[in-house]
Amino acid sequence: MKGFAGETRTLTIEIPEHLDLSGLPAFERISILLRENIISGNLVAGQALAEIELAALCDSSRNTLREALRFLHGEGLVNYHQNRGVFVRQLDKRDVRDIFKARRHLEVLALTVNSPISDFHLARMAQHLDNAAQAAANEAWRSVGTHSLRFHQSIVQMLGCARFNDFFSVLLAQLRLLFCSGAGERDFQLPWIARDREILALLSQQQSEAACRALIDYLDYSERQLTATFSHPLSQGESY
């Protein structure tokens, strides 16, 4: 892990072990790396992306970084502010609605067309939830959120479609930008562990219809919760 101290938050970039970026153009490697660090919560909504520091962290030229940031801007993950620079995007209530509309289509589709669920997919989902439980035991709530996102990513991966996988990765990054961080993060993340476990238990029993109902209930509840955050002022020390 590398990091630079910014005005309000250390700029940190991690290289995930699961990430294979070989053979991709340089700008695409950097854009995927930055997107993955949004999903993991290293880069948060509203954070400034200082060009010199970020290029050093990503081991890239500034020209390559600029091209990668333009790519992320097209994905709706960063914004340019005149005379101020590039910032991780801050989403709003309309984004919540759109993100969950897309999630319902992809995740429910994945459970509908994959029956029975293979042991391979079940094991991968179980590993993500085991990691989430361990992170919760360690009070690492940001990691809990990351593993929950990976669990839902593994649902979509059952469709076996690279385009869906790429699209859903962007959705996950946008979703992470809506997550609570700071003092309220524990209360925000804790309910999802049991709900994810319920979905996995039903899938393990090959009860696809019941798992779909549980997933839809999960998504409805999550959308309501995130939408509500835009209607209530934040407590001191919290951000979304």
mmCIF file of C-alpha atoms in Angstrom:
data_model
loop_
_atom_site.group_PDB
_atom_site.id
_atom_site.type_symbol
_atom_site.label_atom_id
_atom_site.label_comp_id
_atom_site.label_asym_id
_atom_site.label_seq_id
_atom_site.Cartn_x
_atom_site.Cartn_y
_atom_site.Cartn_z
ATOM 1 C CA MET A 1 0.000 0.000 0.000
ATOM 2 C CA LYS A 2 1.241 3.506 -0.817
ATOM 3 C CA GLY A 3 -0.149 6.805 0.392
ATOM 4 C CA PHE A 4 0.207 10.575 0.252
ATOM 5 C CA ALA A 5 -1.326 12.905 2.816
ATOM 6 C CA GLY A 6 -3.839 15.267 1.220
ATOM 7 C CA GLU A 7 -5.667 18.215 2.795
ATOM 8 C CA THR A 8 -8.344 16.085 4.414
ATOM 9 C CA ARG A 9 -7.515 12.459 3.580
ATOM 10 C CA THR A 10 -4.479 10.414 2.717
ATOM 11 C CA LEU A 11 -4.366 9.531 -0.968
ATOM 12 C CA THR A 12 -3.914 5.750 -0.987
ATOM 13 C CA ILE A 13 -3.723 3.217 -3.800
ATOM 14 C CA GLU A 14 -3.674 -0.559 -3.348
ATOM 15 C CA ILE A 15 -3.086 -3.171 -6.049
ATOM 16 C CA PRO A 16 -5.626 -5.979 -5.478
ATOM 17 C CA GLU A 17 -4.181 -9.476 -5.649
ATOM 18 C CA HIS A 18 -7.022 -10.704 -7.873
ATOM 19 C CA LEU A 19 -6.415 -8.032 -10.510
ATOM 20 C CA ASP A 20 -4.762 -9.166 -13.756
ATOM 21 C CA LEU A 21 -4.097 -6.125 -15.944
ATOM 22 C CA SER A 22 -1.558 -7.699 -18.278
ATOM 23 C CA GLY A 23 -2.006 -6.994 -21.976
ATOM 24 C CA LEU A 24 -4.162 -3.895 -21.469
ATOM 25 C CA PRO A 25 -3.264 -0.391 -22.683
ATOM 26 C CA ALA A 26 -1.569 1.701 -19.998
ATOM 27 C CA PHE A 27 -4.471 4.125 -19.539
ATOM 28 C CA GLU A 28 -6.927 1.244 -19.165
ATOM 29 C CA ARG A 29 -4.754 -0.440 -16.529
ATOM 30 C CA ILE A 30 -4.679 2.777 -14.514
ATOM 31 C CA SER A 31 -8.405 3.432 -14.897
ATOM 32 C CA ILE A 32 -9.252 -0.092 -13.697
ATOM 33 C CA LEU A 33 -6.809 0.259 -10.802
ATOM 34 C CA LEU A 34 -8.433 3.530 -9.724
ATOM 35 C CA ARG A 35 -11.934 2.069 -10.102
ATOM 36 C CA GLU A 36 -10.959 -0.898 -7.932
ATOM 37 C CA ASN A 37 -9.672 1.498 -5.276
ATOM 38 C CA ILE A 38 -13.023 3.280 -5.306
ATOM 39 C CA ILE A 39 -14.769 -0.071 -4.802
ATOM 40 C CA SER A 40 -12.453 -0.881 -1.892
ATOM 41 C CA GLY A 41 -13.108 2.509 -0.290
ATOM 42 C CA ASN A 42 -9.552 3.837 -0.596
ATOM 43 C CA LEU A 43 -10.841 6.697 -2.734
ATOM 44 C CA VAL A 44 -13.996 8.362 -1.433
ATOM 45 C CA ALA A 45 -16.641 10.729 -2.783
ATOM 46 C CA GLY A 46 -15.409 14.305 -2.983
ATOM 47 C CA GLN A 47 -11.731 13.405 -2.576
ATOM 48 C CA ALA A 48 -9.236 15.458 -4.567
ATOM 49 C CA LEU A 49 -7.078 13.461 -6.989
ATOM 50 C CA ALA A 50 -3.805 15.379 -7.050
ATOM 51 C CA GLU A 51 -2.154 14.586 -10.366
ATOM 52 C CA ILE A 52 1.512 14.425 -9.337
ATOM 53 C CA GLU A 53 0.914 12.281 -6.252
ATOM 54 C CA LEU A 54 -1.557 9.998 -8.006
ATOM 55 C CA ALA A 55 0.746 9.413 -10.980
ATOM 56 C CA ALA A 56 3.519 8.398 -8.569
ATOM 57 C CA LEU A 57 1.217 6.049 -6.655
ATOM 58 C CA CYS A 58 0.054 4.403 -9.884
ATOM 59 C CA ASP A 59 3.580 4.283 -11.312
ATOM 60 C CA SER A 60 2.394 6.007 -14.465
ATOM 61 C CA SER A 61 3.163 9.102 -16.484
ATOM 62 C CA ARG A 62 0.979 12.142 -15.954
ATOM 63 C CA ASN A 63 -0.250 11.888 -19.557
ATOM 64 C CA THR A 64 -1.374 8.291 -18.996
ATOM 65 C CA LEU A 65 -3.051 9.277 -15.731
ATOM 66 C CA ARG A 66 -4.927 12.106 -17.444
ATOM 67 C CA GLU A 67 -6.191 9.690 -20.089
ATOM 68 C CA ALA A 68 -7.295 7.257 -17.359
ATOM 69 C CA LEU A 69 -9.120 10.029 -15.490
ATOM 70 C CA ARG A 70 -10.948 11.027 -18.681
ATOM 71 C CA PHE A 71 -12.029 7.386 -19.003
ATOM 72 C CA LEU A 72 -13.304 7.374 -15.393
ATOM 73 C CA HIS A 73 -15.121 10.637 -16.065
ATOM 74 C CA GLY A 74 -16.982 8.851 -18.851
ATOM 75 C CA GLU A 75 -17.939 6.145 -16.330
ATOM 76 C CA GLY A 76 -19.347 8.756 -13.970
ATOM 77 C CA LEU A 77 -16.715 8.188 -11.270
ATOM 78 C CA VAL A 78 -14.773 11.470 -11.303
ATOM 79 C CA ASN A 79 -15.572 15.110 -12.033
ATOM 80 C CA TYR A 80 -13.485 18.008 -13.274
ATOM 81 C CA HIS A 81 -13.796 21.310 -11.414
ATOM 82 C CA GLN A 82 -12.470 24.369 -13.191
ATOM 83 C CA ASN A 83 -9.334 25.810 -11.579
ATOM 84 C CA ARG A 84 -9.494 23.163 -8.831
ATOM 85 C CA GLY A 85 -8.645 19.843 -10.481
ATOM 86 C CA VAL A 86 -10.176 16.364 -10.529
ATOM 87 C CA PHE A 87 -12.296 14.954 -7.709
ATOM 88 C CA VAL A 88 -13.966 11.632 -7.020
ATOM 89 C CA ARG A 89 -17.601 12.178 -7.931
ATOM 90 C CA GLN A 90 -20.289 12.822 -5.336
ATOM 91 C CA LEU A 91 -23.534 11.109 -6.327
ATOM 92 C CA ASP A 92 -27.097 12.141 -5.577
ATOM 93 C CA LYS A 93 -30.558 10.641 -5.075
ATOM 94 C CA ARG A 94 -31.131 10.220 -8.814
ATOM 95 C CA ASP A 95 -28.021 8.068 -9.045
ATOM 96 C CA VAL A 96 -29.363 5.776 -6.308
ATOM 97 C CA ARG A 97 -32.506 5.099 -8.325
ATOM 98 C CA ASP A 98 -30.587 4.367 -11.540
ATOM 99 C CA ILE A 99 -27.988 2.150 -9.856
ATOM 100 C CA PHE A 100 -30.599 -0.019 -8.189
ATOM 101 C CA LYS A 101 -32.684 -0.302 -11.335
ATOM 102 C CA ALA A 102 -29.628 -1.749 -13.098
ATOM 103 C CA ARG A 103 -28.751 -3.979 -10.113
ATOM 104 C CA ARG A 104 -32.216 -5.522 -10.109
ATOM 105 C CA HIS A 105 -31.959 -6.428 -13.770
ATOM 106 C CA LEU A 106 -28.509 -8.017 -13.558
ATOM 107 C CA GLU A 107 -28.513 -9.706 -10.151
ATOM 108 C CA VAL A 108 -32.020 -11.120 -10.391
ATOM 109 C CA LEU A 109 -31.309 -12.295 -13.945
ATOM 110 C CA ALA A 110 -28.202 -14.110 -12.724
ATOM 111 C CA LEU A 111 -30.186 -16.023 -10.103
ATOM 112 C CA THR A 112 -33.016 -16.750 -12.515
ATOM 113 C CA VAL A 113 -30.962 -18.310 -15.323
ATOM 114 C CA ASN A 114 -28.455 -20.181 -13.146
ATOM 115 C CA SER A 115 -30.184 -23.152 -11.607
ATOM 116 C CA PRO A 116 -28.803 -25.227 -10.050
ATOM 117 C CA ILE A 117 -25.976 -23.018 -8.728
ATOM 118 C CA SER A 118 -22.592 -24.682 -9.165
ATOM 119 C CA ASP A 119 -20.358 -25.532 -6.211
ATOM 120 C CA PHE A 120 -17.708 -23.254 -7.719
ATOM 121 C CA HIS A 121 -19.950 -20.178 -7.564
ATOM 122 C CA LEU A 122 -21.286 -21.079 -4.125
ATOM 123 C CA ALA A 123 -17.750 -21.434 -2.759
ATOM 124 C CA ARG A 124 -16.712 -18.070 -4.184
ATOM 125 C CA MET A 125 -19.729 -16.339 -2.665
ATOM 126 C CA ALA A 126 -19.156 -18.063 0.667
ATOM 127 C CA GLN A 127 -15.544 -16.883 0.724
ATOM 128 C CA HIS A 128 -16.595 -13.259 0.294
ATOM 129 C CA LEU A 129 -19.047 -13.559 3.198
ATOM 130 C CA ASP A 130 -16.489 -15.311 5.394
ATOM 131 C CA ASN A 131 -14.138 -12.396 4.682
ATOM 132 C CA ALA A 132 -16.906 -9.939 5.575
ATOM 133 C CA ALA A 133 -17.567 -11.708 8.868
ATOM 134 C CA GLN A 134 -13.877 -11.676 9.739
ATOM 135 C CA ALA A 135 -13.639 -7.984 8.884
ATOM 136 C CA ALA A 136 -16.649 -7.279 11.118
ATOM 137 C CA ALA A 137 -15.000 -9.168 13.974
ATOM 138 C CA ASN A 138 -11.973 -6.907 13.508
ATOM 139 C CA GLU A 139 -14.175 -3.779 13.387
ATOM 140 C CA ALA A 140 -12.916 -3.163 9.825
ATOM 141 C CA TRP A 141 -16.216 -1.840 8.527
ATOM 142 C CA ARG A 142 -14.872 -0.455 5.279
ATOM 143 C CA SER A 143 -13.658 -3.970 4.426
ATOM 144 C CA VAL A 144 -17.064 -5.377 5.365
ATOM 145 C CA GLY A 145 -18.594 -3.148 2.698
ATOM 146 C CA THR A 146 -16.005 -4.213 0.133
ATOM 147 C CA HIS A 147 -16.611 -7.932 0.686
ATOM 148 C CA SER A 148 -20.373 -7.430 0.511
ATOM 149 C CA LEU A 149 -19.922 -5.708 -2.847
ATOM 150 C CA ARG A 150 -17.716 -8.579 -4.022
ATOM 151 C CA PHE A 151 -20.426 -11.046 -2.976
ATOM 152 C CA HIS A 152 -22.921 -9.326 -5.247
ATOM 153 C CA GLN A 153 -20.326 -9.068 -7.987
ATOM 154 C CA SER A 154 -19.919 -12.846 -7.816
ATOM 155 C CA ILE A 155 -23.678 -13.211 -8.369
ATOM 156 C CA VAL A 156 -23.449 -11.271 -11.644
ATOM 157 C CA GLN A 157 -20.341 -13.200 -12.667
ATOM 158 C CA MET A 158 -22.519 -16.310 -12.855
ATOM 159 C CA LEU A 159 -23.912 -14.882 -16.096
ATOM 160 C CA GLY A 160 -20.533 -15.547 -17.719
ATOM 161 C CA CYS A 161 -20.614 -12.294 -19.715
ATOM 162 C CA ALA A 162 -17.523 -10.079 -19.731
ATOM 163 C CA ARG A 163 -19.542 -7.003 -20.747
ATOM 164 C CA PHE A 164 -21.925 -7.477 -17.833
ATOM 165 C CA ASN A 165 -18.947 -7.923 -15.495
ATOM 166 C CA ASP A 166 -17.341 -4.678 -16.681
ATOM 167 C CA PHE A 167 -20.601 -2.758 -16.439
ATOM 168 C CA PHE A 168 -21.310 -4.096 -12.960
ATOM 169 C CA SER A 169 -17.827 -3.106 -11.780
ATOM 170 C CA VAL A 170 -18.702 0.494 -12.643
ATOM 171 C CA LEU A 171 -22.010 0.129 -10.793
ATOM 172 C CA LEU A 172 -20.188 -1.192 -7.724
ATOM 173 C CA ALA A 173 -17.784 1.748 -7.766
ATOM 174 C CA GLN A 174 -20.700 4.177 -7.992
ATOM 175 C CA LEU A 175 -22.494 2.307 -5.222
ATOM 176 C CA ARG A 176 -19.424 2.516 -2.964
ATOM 177 C CA LEU A 177 -19.468 6.295 -3.393
ATOM 178 C CA LEU A 178 -22.892 6.285 -1.749
ATOM 179 C CA PHE A 179 -21.761 4.294 1.286
ATOM 180 C CA CYS A 180 -21.558 5.832 4.720
ATOM 181 C CA SER A 181 -18.080 6.368 6.093
ATOM 182 C CA GLY A 182 -16.798 7.690 9.377
ATOM 183 C CA ALA A 183 -18.618 7.450 12.675
ATOM 184 C CA GLY A 184 -21.757 5.831 11.240
ATOM 185 C CA GLU A 185 -20.091 3.186 9.118
ATOM 186 C CA ARG A 186 -20.597 0.301 11.568
ATOM 187 C CA ASP A 187 -24.355 0.841 11.797
ATOM 188 C CA PHE A 188 -24.521 1.222 8.025
ATOM 189 C CA GLN A 189 -22.650 -1.989 7.179
ATOM 190 C CA LEU A 190 -23.717 -4.372 9.945
ATOM 191 C CA PRO A 191 -27.214 -5.326 8.652
ATOM 192 C CA TRP A 192 -25.919 -6.547 5.310
ATOM 193 C CA ILE A 193 -23.952 -9.496 6.684
ATOM 194 C CA ALA A 194 -27.056 -11.398 7.806
ATOM 195 C CA ARG A 195 -28.990 -10.484 4.658
ATOM 196 C CA ASP A 196 -26.180 -11.704 2.398
ATOM 197 C CA ARG A 197 -25.960 -14.905 4.455
ATOM 198 C CA GLU A 198 -29.680 -15.488 3.953
ATOM 199 C CA ILE A 199 -29.332 -15.217 0.180
ATOM 200 C CA LEU A 200 -26.364 -17.579 0.146
ATOM 201 C CA ALA A 201 -28.144 -20.118 2.382
ATOM 202 C CA LEU A 202 -31.089 -20.236 -0.028
ATOM 203 C CA LEU A 203 -28.786 -20.601 -3.016
ATOM 204 C CA SER A 204 -26.894 -23.400 -1.262
ATOM 205 C CA GLN A 205 -30.222 -25.194 -0.855
ATOM 206 C CA GLN A 206 -30.906 -24.583 -4.582
ATOM 207 C CA GLN A 207 -33.994 -22.546 -3.676
ATOM 208 C CA SER A 208 -33.562 -20.068 -6.514
ATOM 209 C CA GLU A 209 -37.049 -18.537 -6.337
ATOM 210 C CA ALA A 210 -36.768 -17.888 -2.603
ATOM 211 C CA ALA A 211 -33.250 -16.493 -3.129
ATOM 212 C CA CYS A 212 -34.628 -14.115 -5.776
ATOM 213 C CA ARG A 213 -37.289 -12.893 -3.362
ATOM 214 C CA ALA A 214 -34.672 -12.387 -0.643
ATOM 215 C CA LEU A 215 -32.435 -10.531 -3.100
ATOM 216 C CA ILE A 216 -35.243 -8.253 -4.250
ATOM 217 C CA ASP A 217 -36.117 -7.502 -0.620
ATOM 218 C CA TYR A 218 -32.425 -6.800 0.031
ATOM 219 C CA LEU A 219 -32.205 -4.375 -2.900
ATOM 220 C CA ASP A 220 -35.453 -2.611 -1.982
ATOM 221 C CA TYR A 221 -34.285 -2.125 1.605
ATOM 222 C CA SER A 222 -30.834 -0.969 0.533
ATOM 223 C CA GLU A 223 -32.261 1.544 -1.932
ATOM 224 C CA ARG A 224 -34.576 2.986 0.715
ATOM 225 C CA GLN A 225 -31.700 3.255 3.180
ATOM 226 C CA LEU A 226 -29.407 5.040 0.753
ATOM 227 C CA THR A 227 -32.159 7.331 -0.493
ATOM 228 C CA ALA A 228 -32.901 8.310 3.106
ATOM 229 C CA THR A 229 -29.323 9.493 3.624
ATOM 230 C CA PHE A 230 -30.035 12.413 1.299
ATOM 231 C CA SER A 231 -32.968 13.493 3.472
ATOM 232 C CA HIS A 232 -31.139 13.621 6.810
ATOM 233 C CA PRO A 233 -28.231 15.836 7.878
ATOM 234 C CA LEU A 234 -24.989 14.053 8.707
ATOM 235 C CA SER A 235 -23.705 13.734 12.214
ATOM 236 C CA GLN A 236 -20.367 15.346 12.975
ATOM 237 C CA GLY A 237 -17.504 13.314 11.556
ATOM 238 C CA GLU A 238 -19.620 11.411 9.010
ATOM 239 C CA SER A 239 -19.645 11.583 5.234
ATOM 240 C CA TYR A 240 -21.356 9.829 2.376
#
